[in-house]
Coordinates of C-alpha atoms and ligand atoms in Angstrom, one line a residue:
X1 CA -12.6 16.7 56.0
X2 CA -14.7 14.8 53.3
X3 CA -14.3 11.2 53.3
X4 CA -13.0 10.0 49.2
X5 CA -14.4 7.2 47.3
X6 CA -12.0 5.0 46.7
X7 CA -11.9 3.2 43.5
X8 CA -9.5 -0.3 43.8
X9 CA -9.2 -1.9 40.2
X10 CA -7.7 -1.7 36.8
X11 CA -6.7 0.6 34.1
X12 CA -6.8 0.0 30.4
X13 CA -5.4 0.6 27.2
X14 CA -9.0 0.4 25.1
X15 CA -8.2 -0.3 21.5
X16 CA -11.5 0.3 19.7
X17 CA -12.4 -0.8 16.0
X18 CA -15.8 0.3 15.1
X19 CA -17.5 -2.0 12.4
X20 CA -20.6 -2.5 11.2
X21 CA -21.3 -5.7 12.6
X22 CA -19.2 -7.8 15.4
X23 CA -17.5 -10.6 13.6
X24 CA -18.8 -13.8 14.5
X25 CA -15.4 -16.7 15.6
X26 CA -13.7 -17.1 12.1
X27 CA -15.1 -14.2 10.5
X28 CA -13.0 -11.0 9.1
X29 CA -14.7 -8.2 8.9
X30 CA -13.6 -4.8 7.6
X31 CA -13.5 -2.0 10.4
X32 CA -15.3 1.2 9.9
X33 CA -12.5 3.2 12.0
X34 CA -9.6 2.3 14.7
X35 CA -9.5 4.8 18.3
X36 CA -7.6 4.5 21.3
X37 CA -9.4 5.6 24.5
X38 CA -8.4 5.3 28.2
X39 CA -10.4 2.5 29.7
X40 CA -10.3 -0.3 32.4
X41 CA -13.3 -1.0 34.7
X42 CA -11.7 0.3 37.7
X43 CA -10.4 3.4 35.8
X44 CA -13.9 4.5 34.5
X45 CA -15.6 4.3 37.4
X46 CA -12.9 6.6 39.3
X47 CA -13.2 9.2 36.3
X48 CA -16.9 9.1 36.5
X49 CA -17.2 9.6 39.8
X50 CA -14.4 12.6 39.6
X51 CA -16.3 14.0 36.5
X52 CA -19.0 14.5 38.2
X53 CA -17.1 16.4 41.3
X54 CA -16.9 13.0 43.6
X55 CA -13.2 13.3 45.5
X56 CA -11.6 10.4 44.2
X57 CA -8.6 8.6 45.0
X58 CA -7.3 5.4 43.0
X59 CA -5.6 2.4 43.7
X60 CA -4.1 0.9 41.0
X61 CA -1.5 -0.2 38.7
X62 CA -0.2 0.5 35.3
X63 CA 2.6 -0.8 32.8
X64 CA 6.3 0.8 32.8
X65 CA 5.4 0.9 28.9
X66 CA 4.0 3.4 26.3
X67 CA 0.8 3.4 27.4
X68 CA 1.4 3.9 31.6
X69 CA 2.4 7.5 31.8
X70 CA -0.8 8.0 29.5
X71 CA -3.0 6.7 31.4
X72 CA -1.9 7.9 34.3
X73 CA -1.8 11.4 33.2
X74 CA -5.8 11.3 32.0
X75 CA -6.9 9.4 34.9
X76 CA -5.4 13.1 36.7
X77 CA -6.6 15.2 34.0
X78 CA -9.7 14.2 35.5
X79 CA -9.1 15.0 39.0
X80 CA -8.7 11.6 40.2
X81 CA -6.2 11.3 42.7
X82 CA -3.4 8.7 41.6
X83 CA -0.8 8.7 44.7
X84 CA -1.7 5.1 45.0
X85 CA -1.5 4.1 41.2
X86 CA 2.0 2.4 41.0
X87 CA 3.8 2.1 37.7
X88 CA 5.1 -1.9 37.4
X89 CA 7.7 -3.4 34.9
X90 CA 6.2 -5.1 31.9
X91 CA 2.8 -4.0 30.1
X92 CA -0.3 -2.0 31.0
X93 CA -4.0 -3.3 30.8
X94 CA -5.3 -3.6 27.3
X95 CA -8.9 -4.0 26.5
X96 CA -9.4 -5.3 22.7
X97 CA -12.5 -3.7 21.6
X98 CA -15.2 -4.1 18.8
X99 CA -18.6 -1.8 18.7
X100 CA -21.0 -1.8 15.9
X101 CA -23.3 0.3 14.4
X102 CA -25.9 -0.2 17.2
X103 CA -23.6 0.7 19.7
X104 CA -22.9 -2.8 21.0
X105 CA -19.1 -4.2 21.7
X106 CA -17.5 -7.4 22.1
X107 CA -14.2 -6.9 24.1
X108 CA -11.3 -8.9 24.9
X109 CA -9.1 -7.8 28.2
X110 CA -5.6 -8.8 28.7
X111 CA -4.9 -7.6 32.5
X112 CA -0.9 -6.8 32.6
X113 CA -0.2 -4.6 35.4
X114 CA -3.8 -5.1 36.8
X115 CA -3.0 -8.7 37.4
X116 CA -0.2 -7.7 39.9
X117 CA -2.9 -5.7 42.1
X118 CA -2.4 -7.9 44.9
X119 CA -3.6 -7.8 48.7
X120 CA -0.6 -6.7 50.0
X121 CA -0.9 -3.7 47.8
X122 CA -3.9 -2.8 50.3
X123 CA -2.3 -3.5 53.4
X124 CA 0.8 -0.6 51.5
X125 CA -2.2 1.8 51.0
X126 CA -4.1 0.7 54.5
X127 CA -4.8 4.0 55.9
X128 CA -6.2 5.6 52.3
X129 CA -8.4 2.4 52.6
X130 CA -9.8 3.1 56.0
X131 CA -10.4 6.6 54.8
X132 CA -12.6 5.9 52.3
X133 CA -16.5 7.0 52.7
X134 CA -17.1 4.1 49.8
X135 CA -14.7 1.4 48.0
X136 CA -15.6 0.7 44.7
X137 CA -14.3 -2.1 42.7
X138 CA -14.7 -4.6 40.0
X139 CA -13.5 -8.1 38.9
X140 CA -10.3 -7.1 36.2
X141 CA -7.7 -7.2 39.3
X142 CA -7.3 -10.6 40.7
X143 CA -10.4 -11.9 43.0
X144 CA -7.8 -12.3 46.1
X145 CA -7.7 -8.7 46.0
X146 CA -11.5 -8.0 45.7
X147 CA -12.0 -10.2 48.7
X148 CA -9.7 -9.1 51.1
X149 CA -11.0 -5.5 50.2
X150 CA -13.8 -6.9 51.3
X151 CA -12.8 -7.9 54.3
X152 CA -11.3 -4.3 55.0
X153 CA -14.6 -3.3 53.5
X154 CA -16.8 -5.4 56.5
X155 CA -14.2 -4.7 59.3
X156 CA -14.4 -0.8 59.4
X157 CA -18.2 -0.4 58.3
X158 CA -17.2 1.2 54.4
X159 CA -20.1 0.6 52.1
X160 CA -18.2 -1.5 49.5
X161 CA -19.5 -1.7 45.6
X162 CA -19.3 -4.9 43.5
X163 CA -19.4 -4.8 40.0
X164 CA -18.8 -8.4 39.2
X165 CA -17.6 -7.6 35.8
X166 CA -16.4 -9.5 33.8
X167 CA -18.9 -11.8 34.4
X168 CA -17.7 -15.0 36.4
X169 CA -18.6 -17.4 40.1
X170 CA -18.4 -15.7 43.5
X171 CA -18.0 -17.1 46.4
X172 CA -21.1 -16.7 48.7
X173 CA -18.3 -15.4 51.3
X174 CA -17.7 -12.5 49.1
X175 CA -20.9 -11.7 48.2
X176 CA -21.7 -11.8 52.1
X177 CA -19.5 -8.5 52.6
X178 CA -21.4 -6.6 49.8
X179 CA -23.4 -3.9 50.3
X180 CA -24.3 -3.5 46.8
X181 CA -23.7 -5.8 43.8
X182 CA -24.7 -4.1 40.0
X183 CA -24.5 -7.1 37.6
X184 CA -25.5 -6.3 34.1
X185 CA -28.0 -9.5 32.5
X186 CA -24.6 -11.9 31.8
X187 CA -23.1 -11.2 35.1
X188 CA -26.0 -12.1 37.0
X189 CA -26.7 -15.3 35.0
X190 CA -23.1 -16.5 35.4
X191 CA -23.4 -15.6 39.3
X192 CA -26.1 -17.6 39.7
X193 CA -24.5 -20.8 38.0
X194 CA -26.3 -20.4 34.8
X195 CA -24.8 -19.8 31.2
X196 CA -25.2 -16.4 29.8
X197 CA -28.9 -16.3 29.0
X198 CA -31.4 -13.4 28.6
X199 CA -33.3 -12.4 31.4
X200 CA -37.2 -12.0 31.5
X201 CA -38.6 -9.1 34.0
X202 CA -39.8 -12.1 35.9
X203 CA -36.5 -13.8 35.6
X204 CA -34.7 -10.6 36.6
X205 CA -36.7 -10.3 39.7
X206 CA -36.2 -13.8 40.4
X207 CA -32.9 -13.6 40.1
X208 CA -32.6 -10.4 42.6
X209 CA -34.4 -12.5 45.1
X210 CA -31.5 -15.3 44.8
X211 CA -28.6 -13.1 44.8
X212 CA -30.1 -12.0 48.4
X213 CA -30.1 -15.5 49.4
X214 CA -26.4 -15.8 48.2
X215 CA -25.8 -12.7 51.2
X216 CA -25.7 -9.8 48.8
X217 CA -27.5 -6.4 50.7
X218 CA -28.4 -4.4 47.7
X219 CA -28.5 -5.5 44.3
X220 CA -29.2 -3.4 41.6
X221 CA -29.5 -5.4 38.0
X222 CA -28.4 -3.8 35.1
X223 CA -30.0 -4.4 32.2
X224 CA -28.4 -1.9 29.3
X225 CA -31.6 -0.1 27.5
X226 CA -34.4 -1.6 30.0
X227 CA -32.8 0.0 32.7
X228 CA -32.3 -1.2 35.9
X229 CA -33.6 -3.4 39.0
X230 CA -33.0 -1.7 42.1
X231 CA -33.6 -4.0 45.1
X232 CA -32.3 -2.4 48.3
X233 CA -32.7 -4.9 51.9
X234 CA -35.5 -2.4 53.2
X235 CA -37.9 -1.5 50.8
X236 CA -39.9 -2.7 47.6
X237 CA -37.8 -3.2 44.7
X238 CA -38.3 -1.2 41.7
X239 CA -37.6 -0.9 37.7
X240 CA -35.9 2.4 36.5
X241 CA -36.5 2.3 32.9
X242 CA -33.9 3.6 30.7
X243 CA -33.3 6.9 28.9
X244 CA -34.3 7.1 25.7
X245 CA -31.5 8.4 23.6
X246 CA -29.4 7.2 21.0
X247 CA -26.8 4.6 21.8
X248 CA -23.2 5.4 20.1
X249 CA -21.3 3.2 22.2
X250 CA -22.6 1.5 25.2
X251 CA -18.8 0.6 26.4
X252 CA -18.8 1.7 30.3
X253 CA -22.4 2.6 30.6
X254 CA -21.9 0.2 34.0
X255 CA -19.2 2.3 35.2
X256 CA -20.3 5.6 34.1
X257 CA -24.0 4.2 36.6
X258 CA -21.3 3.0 39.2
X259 CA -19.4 6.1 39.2
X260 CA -22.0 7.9 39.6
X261 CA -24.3 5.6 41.8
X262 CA -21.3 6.4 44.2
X263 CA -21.3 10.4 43.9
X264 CA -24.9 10.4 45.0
X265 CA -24.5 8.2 47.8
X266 CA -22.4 10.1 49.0
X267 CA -23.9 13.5 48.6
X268 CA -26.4 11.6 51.0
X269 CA -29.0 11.4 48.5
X270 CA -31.1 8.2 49.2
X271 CA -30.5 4.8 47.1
X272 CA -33.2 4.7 44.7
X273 CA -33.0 8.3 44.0
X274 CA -29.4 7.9 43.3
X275 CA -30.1 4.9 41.0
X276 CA -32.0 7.3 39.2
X277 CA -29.3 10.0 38.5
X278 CA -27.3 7.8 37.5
X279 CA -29.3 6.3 35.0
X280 CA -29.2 9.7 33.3
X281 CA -25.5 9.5 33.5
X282 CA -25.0 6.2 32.0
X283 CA -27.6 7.5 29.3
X284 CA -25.5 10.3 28.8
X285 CA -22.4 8.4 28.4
X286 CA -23.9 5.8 25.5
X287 CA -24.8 9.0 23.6
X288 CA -20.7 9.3 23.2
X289 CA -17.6 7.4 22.4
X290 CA -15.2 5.6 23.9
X291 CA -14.8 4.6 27.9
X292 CA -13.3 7.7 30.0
X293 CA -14.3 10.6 27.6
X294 CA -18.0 9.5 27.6
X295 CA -18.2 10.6 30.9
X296 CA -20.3 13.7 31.9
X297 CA -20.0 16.3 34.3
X298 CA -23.0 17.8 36.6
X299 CA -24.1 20.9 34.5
X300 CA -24.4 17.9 31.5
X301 CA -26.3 15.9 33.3
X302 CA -28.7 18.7 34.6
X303 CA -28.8 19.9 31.4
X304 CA -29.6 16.3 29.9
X305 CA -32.5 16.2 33.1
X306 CA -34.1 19.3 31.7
X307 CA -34.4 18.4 28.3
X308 CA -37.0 16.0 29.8
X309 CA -35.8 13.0 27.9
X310 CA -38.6 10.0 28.2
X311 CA -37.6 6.9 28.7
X312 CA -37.8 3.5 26.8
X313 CA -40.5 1.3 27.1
X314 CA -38.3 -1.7 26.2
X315 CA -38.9 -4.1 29.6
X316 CA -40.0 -8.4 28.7
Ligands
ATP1 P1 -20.4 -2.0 30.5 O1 -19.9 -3.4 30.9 O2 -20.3 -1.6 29.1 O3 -19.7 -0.9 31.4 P2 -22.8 -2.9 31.7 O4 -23.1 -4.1 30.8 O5 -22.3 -3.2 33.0 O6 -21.9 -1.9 30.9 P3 -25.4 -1.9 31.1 O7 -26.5 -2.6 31.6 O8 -25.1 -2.0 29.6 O9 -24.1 -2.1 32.0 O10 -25.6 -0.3 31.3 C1 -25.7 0.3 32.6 C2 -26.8 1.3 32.6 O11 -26.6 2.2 31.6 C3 -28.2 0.7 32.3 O12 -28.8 0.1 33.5 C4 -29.0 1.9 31.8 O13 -29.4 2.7 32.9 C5 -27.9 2.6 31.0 N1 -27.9 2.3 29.6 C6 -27.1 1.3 29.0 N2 -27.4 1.2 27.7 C7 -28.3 2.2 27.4 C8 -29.0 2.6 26.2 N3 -28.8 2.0 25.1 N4 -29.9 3.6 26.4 C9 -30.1 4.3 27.6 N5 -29.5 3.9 28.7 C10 -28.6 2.9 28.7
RIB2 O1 -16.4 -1.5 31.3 C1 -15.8 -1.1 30.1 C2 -14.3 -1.4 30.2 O2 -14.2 -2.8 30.1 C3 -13.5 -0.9 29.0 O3 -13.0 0.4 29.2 C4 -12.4 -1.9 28.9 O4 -11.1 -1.5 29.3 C5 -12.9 -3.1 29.7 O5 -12.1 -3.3 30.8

């Protein structure tokens, strides 16, 4: 039987304002629209990878409030397997979110249920962890979780994927057990005990070097509408430039790549290859709004492949 990938992170309410411009601290600004939209790092990624025909199966929680049963119902509207989504007194994930007219966002995540993702919640769902052909998972459940995962992860011999989002410190430890880490430009910064800056190509492919030397296998930088760095352990590493299309709202490009990063992998394609595809996918998914229903499915990305987009030319 085909091995799953299992996704183990959050789910989120997303409440989106779109506005012209993100306020700056003390500012009001008038919003251009308001939107709800399911969301949560963890969440995305699963529906990505189920969008595009990946067999998924979640581990999760969600609020025993108004938004729980909704979010459960479109993360399996989607086809992702939620057996092992458990529905906890007091409030779901909610992900405050502002996008402007460029298709940027500034957003604010209050965890709830995520919070009380716990490592004993993995040792509940042990054998749907072992089964997995590749664990996914991000930073919005708490980091005790993520590293006894990845722990699991390194025991059995699962390819385990880091999205250290939202950006914070790792222990090298952690990073030791992963076999690929996709920070965007912030993440990677912050990783690497440096305030958010902007990244120069030079400084990006610096800075995959020293996340190597911090144990990482595979890193592969995101870097929104330059693309991606893809450094894999055993060969050259590479720039995929990005898609040129136009960005409507860039919230969960990184999941809909990780989602989708994922689905190739396991449809044995090889690493760089699969960076590639989903590249397209991520594209796709800033050409639409909101989180989850950005996501595409395979005849959209083929159909996005053939319309022989170019890409930007937008590297420093
Ligand atoms: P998020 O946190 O919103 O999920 P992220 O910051 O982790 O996203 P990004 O680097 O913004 O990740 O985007 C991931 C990938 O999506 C990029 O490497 C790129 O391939 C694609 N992408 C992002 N923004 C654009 C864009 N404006 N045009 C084309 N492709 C894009
Ligand atoms: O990566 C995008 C996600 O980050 C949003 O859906 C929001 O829920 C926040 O968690």
């Amino acid at each position: 039987m085909a091995k799953p990938i299992v996704v183990v992170g959050s789910i989120n309410l997303d409440l989106v304002a779109a506005t012209k411009r993100i306020p700056t601290a003390g500012e009001t600004v008038a919003g251009l629209s308001f939107q709800t939209f399911p969301g949560g790092k963890g969440a995305n990624q699963a529906v990505a990878a189920a969008r595009l025909d990946g067999l998924v199966r979640m581990i999760g929680k969600v609020g025993a409030d108004a938004f729980g049963e909704e979010l459960l119902h479109r993360l399996q509207e989607s086809n992702v397997d939620t057996s092992a989504v458990e529905m906890v007194r007091g409030s779901s994930g909610v992900a405050l979110i502002t996008t402007d007219e460029k298709g940027q966002n500034a957003i604010t995540v209050v965890p709830g249920a995520n919070a009380k993702l716990t490592p004993a919640d993995l040792d509940s769902n042990i054998d749907l962890v072992r089964s997995a052909g590749i664990l996914l998972t991000q930073l919005e459940i708490p980091l005790e979780t993520v590293e006894y995962l990845a722990t699991i992860a390194a025991q059995q011999r699962i390819p385990l994927i880091l999205d250290p989002a939202p950006a914070r410190f790792l222990p090298p430890s952690l990073l030791k057990r992963v076999d690929w880490l996709t920070p965007n430009e912030t993440e990677t910064s912050l990783l690497l005990g440096h305030g958010p800056q902007n990244l120069s190509d030079h400084e990006v492919e610096e800075a995959a070097i020293a996340l190597f030397q911090l144990g990482s296998q595979n890193v592969i930088l995101k870097l929104g509408d330059r693309g991606c760095y893809v450094a894999l352990s055993n060969e050259a590493p590479q720039w995929l430039p990005a898609y040129d299309v136009k960005a409507v709202d860039t919230t969960a490009a990184g999941d809909a790549f990780n989602g989708a990063f994922a689905v190739a992998l396991m449809n044995g394609r090889e690493p760089l290859e699969s960076a590639a595809w989903a590249s397209a996918v991520a594209a796709i998914s800033v050409t639409r709004p909101g989180a989850q229903p950005s996501m595409p499915t395979p005849s959209e990305v083929d159909r996005f492949l053939e319309d022989s987009h170019c890409f930007k030319s937008t590297r420093v």
